[in-house]
CSV table of N, CA and C in Angstrom, one decimal:
chain,number,residue,atom,x,y,z
A,23,MET,N,-113.4,112.4,-151.9
A,23,MET,CA,-114.1,113.4,-152.7
A,23,MET,C,-115.3,112.7,-153.4
A,24,SER,N,-116.4,113.4,-153.2
A,24,SER,CA,-117.6,112.8,-153.8
A,24,SER,C,-117.9,113.4,-155.2
A,25,PHE,N,-118.8,112.7,-155.9
A,25,PHE,CA,-119.1,113.1,-157.3
A,25,PHE,C,-119.7,114.5,-157.3
A,26,GLU,N,-120.5,114.8,-156.4
A,26,GLU,CA,-121.3,116.1,-156.4
A,26,GLU,C,-120.4,117.3,-156.3
A,27,ASN,N,-119.3,117.2,-155.5
A,27,ASN,CA,-118.4,118.4,-155.4
A,27,ASN,C,-117.1,118.3,-156.1
A,28,TYR,N,-117.1,117.4,-157.1
A,28,TYR,CA,-115.8,117.2,-157.8
A,28,TYR,C,-115.3,118.4,-158.5
A,29,CYS,N,-116.1,119.2,-159.1
A,29,CYS,CA,-115.7,120.4,-159.8
A,29,CYS,C,-115.8,121.7,-158.9
A,30,GLU,N,-116.3,121.5,-157.7
A,30,GLU,CA,-116.6,122.7,-156.9
A,30,GLU,C,-115.6,122.9,-155.7
A,31,ASP,N,-114.6,122.0,-155.7
A,31,ASP,CA,-113.5,122.1,-154.6
A,31,ASP,C,-112.7,123.4,-154.9
A,32,ASP,N,-112.0,123.8,-153.9
A,32,ASP,CA,-111.1,125.0,-154.0
A,32,ASP,C,-110.0,124.8,-155.0
A,33,ILE,N,-109.6,123.5,-155.2
A,33,ILE,CA,-108.6,123.2,-156.1
A,33,ILE,C,-109.1,123.2,-157.5
A,34,PRO,N,-108.5,124.0,-158.4
A,34,PRO,CA,-109.1,124.0,-159.8
A,34,PRO,C,-108.9,122.6,-160.5
A,35,ARG,N,-109.9,122.1,-161.0
A,35,ARG,CA,-109.9,120.8,-161.7
A,35,ARG,C,-110.0,121.1,-163.2
A,36,GLU,N,-109.0,120.7,-163.9
A,36,GLU,CA,-109.0,120.8,-165.4
A,36,GLU,C,-110.0,119.8,-166.0
A,37,GLY,N,-110.7,120.2,-166.9
A,37,GLY,CA,-111.6,119.3,-167.7
A,37,GLY,C,-113.0,119.1,-167.0
A,38,CYS,N,-113.3,119.8,-165.9
A,38,CYS,CA,-114.6,119.6,-165.3
A,38,CYS,C,-115.7,120.1,-166.2
A,39,SER,N,-115.5,121.2,-167.0
A,39,SER,CA,-116.5,121.6,-167.9
A,39,SER,C,-116.2,121.3,-169.3
A,40,SER,N,-115.4,120.2,-169.5
A,40,SER,CA,-115.0,119.8,-170.8
A,40,SER,C,-116.1,119.2,-171.6
A,41,PHE,N,-116.0,119.5,-172.9
A,41,PHE,CA,-117.0,119.0,-173.9
A,41,PHE,C,-117.0,117.4,-173.8
A,42,PHE,N,-115.9,116.8,-173.6
A,42,PHE,CA,-115.8,115.4,-173.6
A,42,PHE,C,-116.6,114.7,-172.5
A,43,LEU,N,-117.0,115.4,-171.5
A,43,LEU,CA,-117.8,114.8,-170.4
A,43,LEU,C,-119.3,115.0,-170.7
A,44,THR,N,-119.7,115.6,-171.8
A,44,THR,CA,-121.1,115.9,-172.1
A,44,THR,C,-121.8,114.7,-172.8
A,45,ASN,N,-123.2,114.8,-172.7
A,45,ASN,CA,-124.0,113.8,-173.5
A,45,ASN,C,-123.8,113.9,-175.0
A,46,THR,N,-123.5,115.1,-175.5
A,46,THR,CA,-123.3,115.3,-176.9
A,46,THR,C,-122.1,114.6,-177.4
A,47,ALA,N,-121.0,114.7,-176.6
A,47,ALA,CA,-119.8,114.0,-177.0
A,47,ALA,C,-120.0,112.5,-176.9
A,48,SER,N,-120.7,112.0,-175.9
A,48,SER,CA,-121.0,110.5,-175.8
A,48,SER,C,-121.8,110.1,-177.0
A,49,PHE,N,-122.8,110.9,-177.4
A,49,PHE,CA,-123.7,110.5,-178.6
A,49,PHE,C,-122.9,110.5,-179.9
A,50,ILE,N,-122.0,111.5,-180.1
A,50,ILE,CA,-121.2,111.6,-181.3
A,50,ILE,C,-120.3,110.4,-181.3
A,51,THR,N,-119.6,110.0,-180.2
A,51,THR,CA,-118.7,108.9,-180.2
A,51,THR,C,-119.5,107.6,-180.5
A,52,THR,N,-120.7,107.4,-179.9
A,52,THR,CA,-121.5,106.2,-180.1
A,52,THR,C,-121.9,106.1,-181.5
A,53,ALA,N,-122.4,107.2,-182.1
A,53,ALA,CA,-122.9,107.2,-183.4
A,53,ALA,C,-121.8,106.9,-184.5
A,54,SER,N,-120.7,107.6,-184.3
A,54,SER,CA,-119.7,107.5,-185.3
A,54,SER,C,-119.0,106.1,-185.2
A,55,ALA,N,-118.8,105.6,-184.0
A,55,ALA,CA,-118.3,104.2,-183.8
A,55,ALA,C,-119.2,103.2,-184.3
A,56,SER,N,-120.5,103.4,-184.1
A,56,SER,CA,-121.5,102.4,-184.6
A,56,SER,C,-121.5,102.4,-186.1
A,57,ILE,N,-121.5,103.5,-186.8
A,57,ILE,CA,-121.4,103.6,-188.2
A,57,ILE,C,-120.2,102.9,-188.7
A,58,SER,N,-119.0,103.1,-188.1
A,58,SER,CA,-117.8,102.5,-188.5
A,58,SER,C,-117.9,101.0,-188.3
A,59,ALA,N,-118.5,100.5,-187.3
A,59,ALA,CA,-118.7,99.0,-187.1
A,59,ALA,C,-119.6,98.5,-188.2
A,60,LEU,N,-120.7,99.1,-188.5
A,60,LEU,CA,-121.6,98.7,-189.5
A,60,LEU,C,-120.9,98.7,-190.9
A,61,SER,N,-120.1,99.7,-191.1
A,61,SER,CA,-119.3,99.8,-192.4
A,61,SER,C,-118.3,98.7,-192.5
A,62,SER,N,-117.7,98.3,-191.4
A,62,SER,CA,-116.7,97.2,-191.4
A,62,SER,C,-117.4,95.9,-191.7
A,63,LEU,N,-118.6,95.7,-191.1
A,63,LEU,CA,-119.4,94.5,-191.4
A,63,LEU,C,-119.9,94.5,-192.9
A,64,THR,N,-120.1,95.7,-193.4
A,64,THR,CA,-120.5,95.8,-194.8
A,64,THR,C,-119.4,95.3,-195.7
A,65,ILE,N,-118.2,95.7,-195.4
A,65,ILE,CA,-117.0,95.3,-196.2
A,65,ILE,C,-116.9,93.8,-196.2
A,66,VAL,N,-117.0,93.2,-195.0
A,66,VAL,CA,-116.9,91.8,-194.9
A,66,VAL,C,-118.0,91.1,-195.7
A,67,TYR,N,-119.2,91.6,-195.6
A,67,TYR,CA,-120.3,91.1,-196.3
A,67,TYR,C,-120.1,91.1,-197.9
A,68,VAL,N,-119.7,92.3,-198.3
A,68,VAL,CA,-119.5,92.5,-199.8
A,68,VAL,C,-118.4,91.5,-200.3
A,69,VAL,N,-117.3,91.4,-199.5
A,69,VAL,CA,-116.2,90.5,-199.9
A,69,VAL,C,-116.7,89.0,-200.0
A,70,LEU,N,-117.5,88.6,-198.9
A,70,LEU,CA,-117.9,87.2,-198.9
A,70,LEU,C,-119.0,86.9,-200.0
A,71,ARG,N,-119.7,88.0,-200.4
A,71,ARG,CA,-120.7,87.8,-201.5
A,71,ARG,C,-120.2,87.9,-202.9
A,72,SER,N,-118.9,88.4,-203.0
A,72,SER,CA,-118.3,88.6,-204.3
A,72,SER,C,-118.0,87.2,-204.9
A,73,PRO,N,-117.8,87.2,-206.3
A,73,PRO,CA,-117.5,85.9,-206.9
A,73,PRO,C,-116.1,85.4,-206.4
A,74,MET,N,-115.2,86.3,-206.1
A,74,MET,CA,-113.8,85.8,-205.7
A,74,MET,C,-113.8,85.4,-204.3
A,75,LYS,N,-114.7,85.8,-203.5
A,75,LYS,CA,-114.8,85.6,-202.0
A,75,LYS,C,-113.4,85.9,-201.4
A,76,LEU,N,-112.9,84.9,-200.7
A,76,LEU,CA,-111.6,85.1,-200.0
A,76,LEU,C,-110.4,84.5,-200.8
A,77,ARG,N,-110.6,84.3,-202.1
A,77,ARG,CA,-109.5,83.7,-202.9
A,77,ARG,C,-108.5,84.7,-203.3
A,78,SER,N,-108.8,86.0,-203.2
A,78,SER,CA,-107.9,87.1,-203.5
A,78,SER,C,-107.1,87.5,-202.3
A,79,VAL,N,-105.8,87.8,-202.5
A,79,VAL,CA,-105.0,88.4,-201.4
A,79,VAL,C,-105.6,89.7,-201.0
A,80,TYR,N,-106.0,90.5,-201.9
A,80,TYR,CA,-106.5,91.8,-201.6
A,80,TYR,C,-107.8,91.6,-200.7
A,81,HIS,N,-108.7,90.7,-201.1
A,81,HIS,CA,-109.9,90.5,-200.3
A,81,HIS,C,-109.6,90.0,-198.9
A,82,ARG,N,-108.6,89.2,-198.7
A,82,ARG,CA,-108.2,88.7,-197.4
A,82,ARG,C,-107.6,89.8,-196.5
A,83,ILE,N,-106.8,90.7,-197.1
A,83,ILE,CA,-106.3,91.8,-196.4
A,83,ILE,C,-107.4,92.7,-196.0
A,84,MET,N,-108.3,93.1,-196.9
A,84,MET,CA,-109.4,94.0,-196.6
A,84,MET,C,-110.3,93.4,-195.5
A,85,THR,N,-110.6,92.1,-195.6
A,85,THR,CA,-111.5,91.5,-194.6
A,85,THR,C,-110.8,91.5,-193.2
A,86,SER,N,-109.5,91.2,-193.2
A,86,SER,CA,-108.8,91.3,-191.9
A,86,SER,C,-108.8,92.7,-191.3
A,87,MET,N,-108.6,93.7,-192.2
A,87,MET,CA,-108.6,95.1,-191.7
A,87,MET,C,-110.0,95.5,-191.2
A,88,ALA,N,-111.0,95.1,-191.9
A,88,ALA,CA,-112.4,95.4,-191.5
A,88,ALA,C,-112.7,94.7,-190.2
A,89,THR,N,-112.2,93.5,-190.0
A,89,THR,CA,-112.5,92.8,-188.8
A,89,THR,C,-111.8,93.5,-187.6
A,90,TYR,N,-110.6,93.8,-187.7
A,90,TYR,CA,-109.9,94.6,-186.7
A,90,TYR,C,-110.6,95.9,-186.4
A,91,ASP,N,-111.0,96.6,-187.4
A,91,ASP,CA,-111.7,97.9,-187.2
A,91,ASP,C,-113.1,97.6,-186.5
A,92,PHE,N,-113.7,96.5,-186.8
A,92,PHE,CA,-115.0,96.2,-186.2
A,92,PHE,C,-114.8,96.1,-184.7
A,93,PHE,N,-113.8,95.3,-184.3
A,93,PHE,CA,-113.6,95.2,-182.8
A,93,PHE,C,-113.3,96.5,-182.1
A,94,SER,N,-112.5,97.3,-182.7
A,94,SER,CA,-112.2,98.6,-182.2
A,94,SER,C,-113.4,99.5,-182.1
A,95,SER,N,-114.2,99.6,-183.2
A,95,SER,CA,-115.4,100.4,-183.3
A,95,SER,C,-116.5,100.0,-182.3
A,96,LEU,N,-116.6,98.7,-182.2
A,96,LEU,CA,-117.6,98.2,-181.3
A,96,LEU,C,-117.3,98.5,-179.9
A,97,ALA,N,-116.0,98.4,-179.5
A,97,ALA,CA,-115.6,98.8,-178.1
A,97,ALA,C,-115.8,100.3,-177.9
A,98,LEU,N,-115.4,101.1,-178.9
A,98,LEU,CA,-115.6,102.5,-178.8
A,98,LEU,C,-117.0,102.9,-178.7
A,99,SER,N,-117.9,102.2,-179.3
A,99,SER,CA,-119.4,102.6,-179.3
A,99,SER,C,-120.0,102.5,-177.9
A,100,LEU,N,-119.4,101.7,-177.1
A,100,LEU,CA,-119.9,101.5,-175.7
A,100,LEU,C,-119.6,102.7,-174.8
A,101,THR,N,-118.8,103.6,-175.3
A,101,THR,CA,-118.3,104.9,-174.6
A,101,THR,C,-118.1,104.6,-173.1
A,102,THR,N,-118.9,105.2,-172.2
A,102,THR,CA,-118.6,105.1,-170.8
A,102,THR,C,-119.3,103.9,-170.1
A,103,ILE,N,-120.1,103.1,-170.8
A,103,ILE,CA,-120.8,102.0,-170.2
A,103,ILE,C,-119.9,101.0,-169.4
A,104,PRO,N,-118.8,100.6,-170.0
A,104,PRO,CA,-117.9,99.6,-169.3
A,104,PRO,C,-117.1,100.2,-168.1
A,105,MET,N,-117.1,101.5,-168.0
A,105,MET,CA,-116.3,102.1,-166.9
A,105,MET,C,-116.7,101.7,-165.5
A,106,PRO,N,-115.8,101.6,-164.6
A,106,PRO,CA,-116.2,101.3,-163.2
A,106,PRO,C,-117.2,102.3,-162.6
A,107,THR,N,-118.1,101.8,-161.8
A,107,THR,CA,-119.2,102.7,-161.3
A,107,THR,C,-118.7,103.7,-160.3
A,108,ASP,N,-117.5,103.5,-159.8
A,108,ASP,CA,-117.0,104.5,-158.8
A,108,ASP,C,-116.0,105.5,-159.5
A,109,VAL,N,-116.2,105.7,-160.8
A,109,VAL,CA,-115.3,106.6,-161.5
A,109,VAL,C,-115.5,108.1,-161.0
A,110,ILE,N,-114.5,108.9,-160.9
A,110,ILE,CA,-114.6,110.2,-160.3
A,110,ILE,C,-115.0,111.3,-161.3
A,111,TYR,N,-115.0,110.9,-162.6
A,111,TYR,CA,-115.2,112.0,-163.6
A,111,TYR,C,-116.7,112.3,-163.7
A,112,PRO,N,-117.1,113.6,-163.7
A,112,PRO,CA,-118.5,113.9,-163.7
A,112,PRO,C,-119.2,113.9,-165.1
A,113,TYR,N,-119.4,112.7,-165.6
A,113,TYR,CA,-120.1,112.6,-166.9
A,113,TYR,C,-121.5,112.9,-166.8
A,114,GLN,N,-122.0,113.6,-167.8
A,114,GLN,CA,-123.5,113.9,-167.8
A,114,GLN,C,-124.2,112.6,-168.1
A,115,GLY,N,-125.3,112.4,-167.5
A,115,GLY,CA,-126.1,111.2,-167.8
A,115,GLY,C,-125.6,110.0,-167.0
A,116,ARG,N,-124.3,109.9,-166.6
A,116,ARG,CA,-123.8,108.8,-165.8
A,116,ARG,C,-124.2,107.4,-166.3
A,117,ARG,N,-124.0,107.1,-167.6
A,117,ARG,CA,-124.2,105.8,-168.1
A,117,ARG,C,-123.0,105.0,-167.9
A,118,ILE,N,-122.7,104.6,-166.6
A,118,ILE,CA,-121.5,103.9,-166.2
A,118,ILE,C,-122.0,102.7,-165.4
A,119,TYR,N,-121.8,101.5,-165.9
A,119,TYR,CA,-122.3,100.3,-165.3
A,119,TYR,C,-121.3,99.2,-165.1
A,120,GLY,N,-120.1,99.5,-165.4
A,120,GLY,CA,-119.1,98.4,-165.5
A,120,GLY,C,-118.2,98.2,-164.2
A,121,THR,N,-117.2,97.5,-164.4
A,121,THR,CA,-116.2,97.2,-163.4
A,121,THR,C,-114.8,97.5,-164.0
A,122,VAL,N,-113.8,97.3,-163.2
A,122,VAL,CA,-112.5,97.5,-163.7
A,122,VAL,C,-112.2,96.5,-164.8
A,123,ALA,N,-112.7,95.2,-164.7
A,123,ALA,CA,-112.5,94.2,-165.7
A,123,ALA,C,-113.1,94.6,-167.1
A,124,THR,N,-114.4,95.1,-167.0
A,124,THR,CA,-115.0,95.5,-168.3
A,124,THR,C,-114.3,96.7,-168.9
A,125,CYS,N,-113.8,97.6,-168.1
A,125,CYS,CA,-113.1,98.8,-168.6
A,125,CYS,C,-111.8,98.3,-169.3
A,126,GLU,N,-111.1,97.4,-168.6
A,126,GLU,CA,-109.8,96.8,-169.2
A,126,GLU,C,-110.1,96.1,-170.5
A,127,ALA,N,-111.2,95.3,-170.6
A,127,ALA,CA,-111.6,94.6,-171.8
A,127,ALA,C,-111.9,95.6,-172.9
A,128,GLN,N,-112.6,96.7,-172.6
A,128,GLN,CA,-112.8,97.7,-173.6
A,128,GLN,C,-111.5,98.3,-174.1
A,129,SER,N,-110.7,98.6,-173.2
A,129,SER,CA,-109.3,99.2,-173.5
A,129,SER,C,-108.6,98.2,-174.4
A,130,PHE,N,-108.6,96.9,-174.1
A,130,PHE,CA,-107.9,95.9,-174.9
A,130,PHE,C,-108.4,95.9,-176.3
A,131,PHE,N,-109.8,95.8,-176.5
A,131,PHE,CA,-110.3,95.7,-177.8
A,131,PHE,C,-110.1,97.0,-178.6
A,132,ILE,N,-110.2,98.1,-178.0
A,132,ILE,CA,-109.9,99.4,-178.7
A,132,ILE,C,-108.5,99.4,-179.2
A,133,THR,N,-107.6,99.0,-178.4
A,133,THR,CA,-106.2,99.0,-178.8
A,133,THR,C,-105.9,97.9,-179.8
A,134,PHE,N,-106.4,96.7,-179.5
A,134,PHE,CA,-106.1,95.6,-180.4
A,134,PHE,C,-106.7,95.9,-181.8
A,135,GLY,N,-107.9,96.4,-181.9
A,135,GLY,CA,-108.5,96.7,-183.1
A,135,GLY,C,-107.8,97.8,-183.9
A,136,ALA,N,-107.5,98.9,-183.2
A,136,ALA,CA,-106.9,100.0,-183.8
A,136,ALA,C,-105.5,99.7,-184.3
A,137,ALA,N,-104.7,99.0,-183.5
A,137,ALA,CA,-103.4,98.6,-183.9
A,137,ALA,C,-103.4,97.6,-185.1
A,138,GLY,N,-104.3,96.6,-185.0
A,138,GLY,CA,-104.4,95.6,-186.0
A,138,GLY,C,-104.8,96.2,-187.3
A,139,SER,N,-105.8,97.1,-187.3
A,139,SER,CA,-106.2,97.8,-188.5
A,139,SER,C,-105.1,98.7,-189.1
A,140,LEU,N,-104.4,99.4,-188.2
A,140,LEU,CA,-103.2,100.2,-188.7
A,140,LEU,C,-102.2,99.3,-189.4
A,141,PHE,N,-101.8,98.2,-188.8
A,141,PHE,CA,-100.8,97.3,-189.4
A,141,PHE,C,-101.3,96.7,-190.7
A,142,MET,N,-102.6,96.4,-190.7
A,142,MET,CA,-103.2,95.8,-192.0
A,142,MET,C,-103.2,96.9,-193.1
A,143,ALA,N,-103.4,98.1,-192.7
A,143,ALA,CA,-103.3,99.2,-193.7
A,143,ALA,C,-101.9,99.3,-194.2
A,144,LEU,N,-100.9,99.2,-193.3
A,144,LEU,CA,-99.5,99.2,-193.8
A,144,LEU,C,-99.2,98.0,-194.7
A,145,GLY,N,-99.8,96.9,-194.3
A,145,GLY,CA,-99.7,95.7,-195.2
A,145,GLY,C,-100.3,95.9,-196.5
A,146,LEU,N,-101.5,96.5,-196.6
A,146,LEU,CA,-102.1,96.8,-197.8
A,146,LEU,C,-101.2,97.7,-198.7
A,147,SER,N,-100.6,98.7,-198.1
A,147,SER,CA,-99.6,99.5,-198.8
A,147,SER,C,-98.5,98.7,-199.3
A,148,ALA,N,-98.0,97.8,-198.5
A,148,ALA,CA,-96.9,97.0,-199.0
A,148,ALA,C,-97.3,96.1,-200.2
A,149,PHE,N,-98.6,95.6,-200.1
A,149,PHE,CA,-99.2,94.8,-201.1
A,149,PHE,C,-99.2,95.6,-202.5
A,150,TYR,N,-99.7,96.9,-202.4
A,150,TYR,CA,-99.7,97.7,-203.6
A,150,TYR,C,-98.3,98.0,-204.1
A,151,VAL,N,-97.4,98.2,-203.3
A,151,VAL,CA,-96.0,98.5,-203.7
A,151,VAL,C,-95.5,97.2,-204.4
A,152,ALA,N,-95.7,96.1,-203.9
A,152,ALA,CA,-95.2,94.8,-204.5
A,152,ALA,C,-95.8,94.6,-205.8
A,153,ILE,N,-97.1,94.9,-206.0
A,153,ILE,CA,-97.8,94.7,-207.3
A,153,ILE,C,-97.4,95.7,-208.3
A,154,ILE,N,-97.5,97.0,-207.9
A,154,ILE,CA,-97.4,98.1,-208.9
A,154,ILE,C,-95.9,98.4,-209.2
A,155,GLN,N,-95.1,98.5,-208.1
A,155,GLN,CA,-93.7,98.9,-208.3
A,155,GLN,C,-92.8,97.7,-208.7
A,156,PHE,N,-93.0,96.6,-208.0
A,156,PHE,CA,-92.1,95.5,-208.3
A,156,PHE,C,-92.7,94.4,-209.2
A,157,ARG,N,-94.0,94.5,-209.5
A,157,ARG,CA,-94.7,93.6,-210.4
A,157,ARG,C,-94.5,92.1,-209.9
A,158,ILE,N,-94.7,91.9,-208.6
A,158,ILE,CA,-94.6,90.6,-208.1
A,158,ILE,C,-95.9,89.8,-208.4
A,159,LYS,N,-95.8,88.6,-208.7
A,159,LYS,CA,-96.9,87.8,-209.1
A,159,LYS,C,-97.7,87.4,-207.9
A,160,ASP,N,-99.0,87.1,-208.1
A,160,ASP,CA,-99.9,86.8,-207.1
A,160,ASP,C,-99.5,85.5,-206.3
A,161,ARG,N,-98.9,84.6,-206.9
A,161,ARG,CA,-98.5,83.3,-206.3
A,161,ARG,C,-97.4,83.6,-205.2
A,162,LEU,N,-96.5,84.5,-205.5
A,162,LEU,CA,-95.4,84.9,-204.6
A,162,LEU,C,-96.0,85.7,-203.4
A,163,LEU,N,-97.0,86.6,-203.8
A,163,LEU,CA,-97.6,87.4,-202.7
A,163,LEU,C,-98.3,86.5,-201.7
A,164,ARG,N,-99.0,85.5,-202.2
A,164,ARG,CA,-99.7,84.5,-201.4
A,164,ARG,C,-98.8,83.8,-200.5
A,165,ARG,N,-97.7,83.4,-201.0
A,165,ARG,CA,-96.8,82.5,-200.3
A,165,ARG,C,-95.9,83.2,-199.3
A,166,TYR,N,-95.5,84.5,-199.6
A,166,TYR,CA,-94.5,85.1,-198.7
A,166,TYR,C,-95.0,86.4,-198.1
A,167,LEU,N,-95.6,87.3,-198.9
A,167,LEU,CA,-95.9,88.6,-198.3
A,167,LEU,C,-97.2,88.5,-197.5
A,168,GLU,N,-98.2,87.8,-197.9
A,168,GLU,CA,-99.5,87.8,-197.2
A,168,GLU,C,-99.3,87.2,-195.8
A,169,PRO,N,-98.7,86.0,-195.6
A,169,PRO,CA,-98.5,85.5,-194.3
A,169,PRO,C,-97.7,86.5,-193.4
A,170,ALA,N,-96.8,87.2,-193.9
A,170,ALA,CA,-96.0,88.1,-193.1
A,170,ALA,C,-96.9,89.3,-192.7
A,171,ILE,N,-97.8,89.8,-193.6
A,171,ILE,CA,-98.7,90.9,-193.3
A,171,ILE,C,-99.6,90.4,-192.1
A,172,HIS,N,-100.2,89.3,-192.3
A,172,HIS,CA,-101.2,88.8,-191.3
A,172,HIS,C,-100.5,88.5,-189.9
A,173,PHE,N,-99.3,87.9,-190.0
A,173,PHE,CA,-98.6,87.6,-188.7
A,173,PHE,C,-98.2,88.8,-188.0
A,174,THR,N,-97.6,89.8,-188.7
A,174,THR,CA,-97.1,91.0,-188.1
A,174,THR,C,-98.2,91.8,-187.5
A,175,SER,N,-99.3,91.9,-188.3
A,175,SER,CA,-100.5,92.7,-187.8
A,175,SER,C,-101.0,92.1,-186.5
A,176,PHE,N,-101.2,90.8,-186.5
A,176,PHE,CA,-101.7,90.2,-185.3
A,176,PHE,C,-100.7,90.2,-184.1
A,177,ALA,N,-99.5,90.0,-184.4
A,177,ALA,CA,-98.5,90.0,-183.4
A,177,ALA,C,-98.3,91.3,-182.7
A,178,PHE,N,-98.2,92.4,-183.6
A,178,PHE,CA,-98.0,93.7,-183.0
A,178,PHE,C,-99.2,94.2,-182.3
A,179,ALA,N,-100.4,93.9,-182.9
A,179,ALA,CA,-101.7,94.3,-182.2
A,179,ALA,C,-101.8,93.6,-180.8
A,180,ALA,N,-101.5,92.3,-180.8
A,180,ALA,CA,-101.6,91.6,-179.5
A,180,ALA,C,-100.5,92.1,-178.5
A,181,PHE,N,-99.3,92.3,-179.0
A,181,PHE,CA,-98.2,92.8,-178.2
A,181,PHE,C,-98.6,94.2,-177.6
A,182,ILE,N,-99.0,95.1,-178.4
A,182,ILE,CA,-99.3,96.5,-177.9
A,182,ILE,C,-100.5,96.4,-176.9
A,183,SER,N,-101.5,95.6,-177.2
A,183,SER,CA,-102.7,95.5,-176.3
A,183,SER,C,-102.3,94.9,-175.0
A,184,VAL,N,-101.6,93.9,-175.0
A,184,VAL,CA,-101.2,93.2,-173.7
A,184,VAL,C,-100.2,94.0,-173.0
A,185,SER,N,-99.2,94.5,-173.7
A,185,SER,CA,-98.1,95.2,-173.0
A,185,SER,C,-98.6,96.5,-172.4
A,186,LYS,N,-99.6,97.1,-173.1
A,186,LYS,CA,-100.2,98.4,-172.5
A,186,LYS,C,-100.8,98.1,-171.2
A,187,GLN,N,-101.5,96.9,-171.0
A,187,GLN,CA,-102.1,96.6,-169.8
A,187,GLN,C,-101.0,96.2,-168.8
A,188,PHE,N,-100.0,95.5,-169.2
A,188,PHE,CA,-98.9,95.1,-168.3
A,188,PHE,C,-98.1,96.3,-167.8
A,189,TYR,N,-97.8,97.3,-168.7
A,189,TYR,CA,-97.0,98.4,-168.3
A,189,TYR,C,-97.9,99.3,-167.4
A,190,PHE,N,-99.2,99.4,-167.6
A,190,PHE,CA,-100.0,100.2,-166.7
A,190,PHE,C,-99.9,99.6,-165.3
A,191,TYR,N,-100.0,98.2,-165.1
A,191,TYR,CA,-100.0,97.6,-163.8
A,191,TYR,C,-98.6,97.8,-163.2
A,192,LEU,N,-97.6,97.7,-164.0
A,192,LEU,CA,-96.2,97.8,-163.5
A,192,LEU,C,-96.0,99.3,-163.0
A,193,PHE,N,-96.5,100.3,-163.8
A,193,PHE,CA,-96.4,101.7,-163.4
A,193,PHE,C,-97.1,101.9,-162.1
A,194,MET,N,-98.4,101.3,-161.9
A,194,MET,CA,-99.2,101.5,-160.7
A,194,MET,C,-98.5,100.9,-159.5
A,195,LEU,N,-97.9,99.7,-159.7
A,195,LEU,CA,-97.2,99.0,-158.7
A,195,LEU,C,-96.0,99.8,-158.2
A,196,VAL,N,-95.2,100.3,-159.1
A,196,VAL,CA,-94.1,101.2,-158.7
A,196,VAL,C,-94.5,102.5,-158.0
A,197,PHE,N,-95.5,103.1,-158.6
A,197,PHE,CA,-96.1,104.3,-158.1
A,197,PHE,C,-96.6,104.2,-156.7
A,198,CYS,N,-97.4,103.1,-156.5
A,198,CYS,CA,-98.0,102.8,-155.2
A,198,CYS,C,-96.9,102.5,-154.1
A,199,MET,N,-95.9,101.7,-154.6
A,199,MET,CA,-94.9,101.4,-153.6
A,199,MET,C,-94.1,102.6,-153.2
A,200,ASN,N,-93.9,103.6,-154.1
A,200,ASN,CA,-93.2,104.8,-153.7
A,200,ASN,C,-94.0,105.7,-152.8
A,201,ILE,N,-95.3,105.7,-153.0
A,201,ILE,CA,-96.1,106.6,-152.2
A,201,ILE,C,-96.3,106.0,-150.8
A,202,CYS,N,-96.3,104.7,-150.7
A,202,CYS,CA,-96.6,104.0,-149.4
A,202,CYS,C,-95.3,104.0,-148.5
A,203,GLU,N,-94.2,104.2,-149.1
A,203,GLU,CA,-92.9,104.2,-148.3
A,203,GLU,C,-92.7,105.5,-147.5
């Protein structure tokens, strides 16, 4: 099936006239993800320029969350650029220059950043509960809660990102083996 007749075959193709394949959608994604990446860098900059710098548990959590979000936003801002050049979807403008490896790298960073940012936000909530509800002192937060927040955020983000890639390959292997038989 060639790119030119992708949507003109007798078989109805869902999504051929989808908004998500337009230049407008690509521009909106690039613009909003770029603003998010710049905002994340601004958070890191403000924290590093503050008098407390990274001596506060709150500042370290916020810096980590902004860093995860930066990775995800930067990967999202590339939109279709890292996609393989032989992709079958009829994107307007066809700004597609990548390979399978660049597409997988983009997928990894989007997933890693989004999952890490999510778990850091959960950690920030736990931090607030510990301070407000349980009145735990900063020394105990530094020693016990903060390492747990950073470790679980990184571990879950890495696990989700790597296992997503692994399960995709496992699914494709099983799917291809069943078709070839």
